[in-house]
XYZ file of C-alpha atoms in Angstrom:
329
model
C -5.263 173.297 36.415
C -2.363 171.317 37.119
C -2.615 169.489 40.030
C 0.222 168.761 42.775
C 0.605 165.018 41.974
C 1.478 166.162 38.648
C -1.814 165.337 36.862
C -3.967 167.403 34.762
C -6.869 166.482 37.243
C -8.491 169.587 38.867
C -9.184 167.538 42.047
C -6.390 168.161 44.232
C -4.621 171.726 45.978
C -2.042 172.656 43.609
C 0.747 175.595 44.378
C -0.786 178.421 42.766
C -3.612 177.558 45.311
C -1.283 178.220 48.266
C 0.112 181.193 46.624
C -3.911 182.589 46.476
C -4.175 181.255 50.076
C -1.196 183.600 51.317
C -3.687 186.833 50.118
C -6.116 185.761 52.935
C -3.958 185.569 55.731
C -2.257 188.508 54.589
C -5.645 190.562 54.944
C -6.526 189.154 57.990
C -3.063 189.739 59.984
C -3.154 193.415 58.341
C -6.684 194.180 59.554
C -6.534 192.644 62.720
C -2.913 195.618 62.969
C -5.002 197.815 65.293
C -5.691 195.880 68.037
C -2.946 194.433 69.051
C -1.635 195.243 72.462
C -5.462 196.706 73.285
C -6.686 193.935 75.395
C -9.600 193.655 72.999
C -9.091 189.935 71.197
C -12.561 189.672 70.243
C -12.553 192.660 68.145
C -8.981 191.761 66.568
C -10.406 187.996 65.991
C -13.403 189.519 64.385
C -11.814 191.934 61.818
C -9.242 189.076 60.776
C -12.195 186.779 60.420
C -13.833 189.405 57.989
C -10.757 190.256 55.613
C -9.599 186.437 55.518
C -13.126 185.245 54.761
C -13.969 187.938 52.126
C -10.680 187.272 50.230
C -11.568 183.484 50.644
C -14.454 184.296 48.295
C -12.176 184.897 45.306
C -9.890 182.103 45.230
C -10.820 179.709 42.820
C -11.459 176.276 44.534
C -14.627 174.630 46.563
C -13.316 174.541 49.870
C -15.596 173.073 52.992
C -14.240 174.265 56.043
C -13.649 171.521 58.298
C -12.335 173.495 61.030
C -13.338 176.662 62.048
C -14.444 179.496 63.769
C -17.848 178.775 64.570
C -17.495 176.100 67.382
C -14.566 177.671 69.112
C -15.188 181.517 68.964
C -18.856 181.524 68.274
C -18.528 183.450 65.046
C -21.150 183.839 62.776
C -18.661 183.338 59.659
C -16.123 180.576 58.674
C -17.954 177.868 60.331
C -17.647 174.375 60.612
C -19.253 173.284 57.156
C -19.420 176.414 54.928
C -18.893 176.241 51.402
C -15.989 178.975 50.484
C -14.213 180.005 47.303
C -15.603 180.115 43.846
C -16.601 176.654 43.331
C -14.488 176.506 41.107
C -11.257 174.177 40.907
C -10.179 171.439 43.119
C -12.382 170.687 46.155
C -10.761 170.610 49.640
C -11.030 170.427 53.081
C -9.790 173.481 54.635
C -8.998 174.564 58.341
C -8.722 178.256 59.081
C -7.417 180.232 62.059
C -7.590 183.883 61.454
C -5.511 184.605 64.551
C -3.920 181.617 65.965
C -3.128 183.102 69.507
C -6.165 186.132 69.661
C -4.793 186.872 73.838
C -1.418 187.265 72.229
C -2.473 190.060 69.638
C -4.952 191.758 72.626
C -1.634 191.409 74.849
C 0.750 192.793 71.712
C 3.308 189.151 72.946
C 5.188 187.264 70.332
C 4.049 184.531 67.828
C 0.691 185.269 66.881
C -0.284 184.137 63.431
C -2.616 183.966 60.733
C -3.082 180.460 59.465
C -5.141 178.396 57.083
C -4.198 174.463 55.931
C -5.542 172.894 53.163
C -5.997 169.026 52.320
C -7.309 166.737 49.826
C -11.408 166.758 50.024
C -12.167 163.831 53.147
C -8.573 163.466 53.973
C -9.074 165.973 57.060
C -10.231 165.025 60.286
C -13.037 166.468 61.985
C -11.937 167.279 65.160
C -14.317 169.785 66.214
C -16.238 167.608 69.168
C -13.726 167.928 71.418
C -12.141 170.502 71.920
C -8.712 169.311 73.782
C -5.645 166.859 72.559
C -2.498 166.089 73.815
C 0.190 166.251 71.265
C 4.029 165.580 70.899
C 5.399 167.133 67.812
C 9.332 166.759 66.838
C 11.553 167.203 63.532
C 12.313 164.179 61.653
C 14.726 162.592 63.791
C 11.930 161.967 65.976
C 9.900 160.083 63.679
C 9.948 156.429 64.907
C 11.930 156.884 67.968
C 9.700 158.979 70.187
C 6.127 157.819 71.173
C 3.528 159.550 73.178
C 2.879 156.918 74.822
C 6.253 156.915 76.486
C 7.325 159.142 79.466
C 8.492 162.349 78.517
C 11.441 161.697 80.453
C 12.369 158.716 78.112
C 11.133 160.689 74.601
C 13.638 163.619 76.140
C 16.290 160.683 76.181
C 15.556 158.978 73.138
C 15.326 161.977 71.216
C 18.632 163.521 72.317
C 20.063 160.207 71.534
C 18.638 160.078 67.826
C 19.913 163.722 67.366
C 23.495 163.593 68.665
C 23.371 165.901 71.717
C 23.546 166.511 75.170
C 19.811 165.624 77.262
C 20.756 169.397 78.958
C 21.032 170.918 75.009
C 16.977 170.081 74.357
C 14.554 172.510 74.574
C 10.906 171.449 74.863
C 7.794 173.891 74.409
C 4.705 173.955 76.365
C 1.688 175.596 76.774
C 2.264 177.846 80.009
C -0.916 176.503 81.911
C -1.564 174.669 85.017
C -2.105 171.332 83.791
C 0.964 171.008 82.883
C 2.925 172.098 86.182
C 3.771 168.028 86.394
C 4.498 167.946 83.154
C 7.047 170.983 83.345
C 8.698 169.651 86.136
C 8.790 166.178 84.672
C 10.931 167.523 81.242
C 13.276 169.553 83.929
C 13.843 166.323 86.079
C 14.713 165.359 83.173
C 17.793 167.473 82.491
C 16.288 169.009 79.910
C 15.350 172.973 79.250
C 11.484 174.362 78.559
C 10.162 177.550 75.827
C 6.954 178.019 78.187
C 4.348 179.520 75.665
C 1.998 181.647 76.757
C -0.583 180.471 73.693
C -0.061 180.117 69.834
C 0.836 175.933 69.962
C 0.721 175.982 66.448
C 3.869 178.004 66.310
C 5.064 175.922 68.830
C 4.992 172.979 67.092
C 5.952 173.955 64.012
C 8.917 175.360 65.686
C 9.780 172.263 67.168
C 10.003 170.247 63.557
C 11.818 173.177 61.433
C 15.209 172.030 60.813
C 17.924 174.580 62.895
C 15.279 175.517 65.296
C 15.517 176.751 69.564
C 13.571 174.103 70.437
C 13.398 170.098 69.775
C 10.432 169.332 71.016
C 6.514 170.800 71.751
C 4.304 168.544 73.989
C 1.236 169.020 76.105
C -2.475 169.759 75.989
C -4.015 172.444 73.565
C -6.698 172.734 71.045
C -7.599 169.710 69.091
C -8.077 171.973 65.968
C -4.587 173.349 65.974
C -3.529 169.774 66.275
C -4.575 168.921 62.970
C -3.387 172.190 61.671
C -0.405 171.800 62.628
C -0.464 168.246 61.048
C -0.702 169.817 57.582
C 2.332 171.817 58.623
C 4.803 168.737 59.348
C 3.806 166.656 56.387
C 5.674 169.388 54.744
C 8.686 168.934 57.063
C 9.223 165.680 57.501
C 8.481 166.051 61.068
C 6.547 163.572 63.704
C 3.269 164.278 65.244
C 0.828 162.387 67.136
C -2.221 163.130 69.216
C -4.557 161.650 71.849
C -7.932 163.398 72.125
C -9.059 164.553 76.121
C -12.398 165.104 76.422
C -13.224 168.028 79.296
C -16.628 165.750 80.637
C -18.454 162.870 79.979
C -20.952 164.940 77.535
C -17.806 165.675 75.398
C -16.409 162.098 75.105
C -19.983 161.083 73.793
C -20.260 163.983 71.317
C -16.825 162.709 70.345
C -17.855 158.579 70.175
C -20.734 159.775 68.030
C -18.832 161.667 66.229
C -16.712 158.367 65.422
C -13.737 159.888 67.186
C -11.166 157.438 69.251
C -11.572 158.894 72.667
C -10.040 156.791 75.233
C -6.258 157.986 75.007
C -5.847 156.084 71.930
C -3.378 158.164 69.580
C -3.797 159.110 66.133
C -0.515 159.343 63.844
C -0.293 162.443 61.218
C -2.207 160.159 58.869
C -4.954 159.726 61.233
C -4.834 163.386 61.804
C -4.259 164.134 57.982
C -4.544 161.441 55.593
C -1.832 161.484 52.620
C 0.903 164.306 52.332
C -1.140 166.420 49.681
C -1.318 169.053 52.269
C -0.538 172.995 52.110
C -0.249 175.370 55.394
C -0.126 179.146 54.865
C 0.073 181.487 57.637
C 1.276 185.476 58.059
C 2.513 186.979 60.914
C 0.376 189.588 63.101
C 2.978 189.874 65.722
C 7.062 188.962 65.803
C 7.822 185.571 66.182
C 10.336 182.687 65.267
C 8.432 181.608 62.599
C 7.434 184.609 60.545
C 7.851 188.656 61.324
C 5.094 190.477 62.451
C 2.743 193.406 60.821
C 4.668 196.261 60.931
C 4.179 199.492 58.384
C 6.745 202.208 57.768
C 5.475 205.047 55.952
C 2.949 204.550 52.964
C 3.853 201.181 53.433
C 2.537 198.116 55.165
C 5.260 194.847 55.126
C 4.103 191.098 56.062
C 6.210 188.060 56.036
C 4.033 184.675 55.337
C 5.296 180.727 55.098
C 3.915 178.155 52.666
C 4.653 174.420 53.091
C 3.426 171.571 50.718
C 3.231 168.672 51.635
C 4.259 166.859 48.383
C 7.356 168.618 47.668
C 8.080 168.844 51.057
C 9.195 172.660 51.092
C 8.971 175.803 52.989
C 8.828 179.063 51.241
C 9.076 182.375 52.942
C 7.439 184.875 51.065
C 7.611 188.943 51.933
C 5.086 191.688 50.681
C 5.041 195.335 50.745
C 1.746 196.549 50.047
C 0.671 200.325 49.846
C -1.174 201.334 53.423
C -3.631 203.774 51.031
C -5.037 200.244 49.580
C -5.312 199.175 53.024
C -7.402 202.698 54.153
């Protein structure tokens, strides 16, 4: 197998792995079809988890799932540690979200996804002890100019400076929730405009860092796991990302210490989130969004629109399928 780095080494992701990686979230955004807009986002995370995990059994690498389903959903499958794949191939640490945004498929709203990210074997970090982190995510003009460290009222600033507009032309995304009503009002003192998201950050970030996109910016507080996720995803676009972890109680910050995480608001850059830029992020659409289409079948047909980015070329691909429904039966 050739590898990504251009070796003959079978120890790293290479593309036809991301093209094999696209089958999975395929199956799970197609099965998880009849639930959405039923209120029932259990059921609709449960039948993605099935499909994505039983096509995860044919690919041929040895993946350990680094992030998964197990701590956040309680599922019995695609846990934190389990072995998937053939064994076979190049071993790597793999994340996996069957249905990023599971209240947005129960609700039938925009910008649900299927998504899995893939990374060199160690280079991913565990991020499953605590469950929050606050993240600022930009395209590459951002990249040494904004800090998270910095008010958002001075990123907003500095940003719109580095990209040649007006402070009123940027659009930042949030998470719609209450702990951010200061931080909403801080980005509109500011001058500039908000895309309040109702869940789905992942989208939301990479949104943020595609080149051409609504919005310039996503900040705020949302899962840790979607922050590395979404790591993988900007070392394919040249974007920024950083994160700072924020531990719910004191239990959580020790599970996190002795889980040799930094806990105390100091920030991890995208190679402290994701170490190198041998990285690959695949996800499918369940419902419309900006990123990718949503599910929809016409007929004896079933259509799905899926991204890839790789982190060492540095490229997004779209890909669209049409698969038969009766295959799907």
């Amino acid at each position: 197998m050739v590898s990504i780095t251009g070796d003959m080494s079978p120890l790293h992701p290479d593309r036809n792995l991301a093209l094999e990686l696209v089958r999975a979230t395929e199956a799970a955004s197609i099965r998880s079809v009849p639930f959405i807009g039923r209120g029932q986002k259990e059921v609709a995370d449960g039948a993605a988890v099935d499909a994505m995990r039983a096509f995860l059994t044919t690919v041929n690498f040895d993946g350990v799932i680094v992030i998964g389903e197990g701590e956040k959903d309680n599922a019995p499958m695609l846990f934190n540690g389990e072995h998937v794949g053939t064994g076979r191939g190049p071993k790597c640490d793999i994340a996996v979200d069957p249905i990023d945004g599971t209240s947005l498929t129960a609700a039938g709203r925009n910008n649900a996804l299927s998504v899995i990210a893939v990374s060199d074997h160690g280079a991913m970090l565990d991020a499953s002890t605590v469950f929050y982190m606050d993240k600022l995510v930009t395209g590459p003009a951002g990249v040494g100019v904004v800090d998270i460290r910095l008010p958002i009222g001075e990123n907003i600033r500095l940003l719109a400076k580095a990209l040649g507009k007006p402070v009123d032309e940027i659009v930042v995304s949030v998470l719609h929730r209450p702990r951010h009503e200061q931080l909403i009002q801080e980005i509109r003192d500011a001058g500039a405009g908000t895309r309040l998201m109702s869940d789905g950050d992942v989208a939301g970030g990479i949104n943020a860092a595609r080149h051409n996109a609504r919005t310039d910016m996503c900040v705020g507080i949302g899962g840790s796991p979607e922050g590395i996720v979404t790591a993988c995803a900007i070392k394919a676009l040249g974007g920024h990302i950083q994160g700072r972890f924020v531990p719910g109680n004191d239990d959580e910050r020790q599970r996190g210490l002795d889980a040799g995480l930094k806990v105390d608001g100091e920030v991890y850059e995208a190679d402290g989130l994701v170490k190198g830029s041998n990285t690959i992020f695949v996800a499918t659409g369940v419902t419309d969004g900006q990123l990718v289409a949503g599910v929809r079948r016409e007929g004896d047909f079933i259509y799905t629109e899926s991204v890839v980015l790789r982190g060492s070329s540095g490229t997004l691909r779209r890909i669209t399928s049409e698969h038969l429904a009766s295959k799907w039966l």
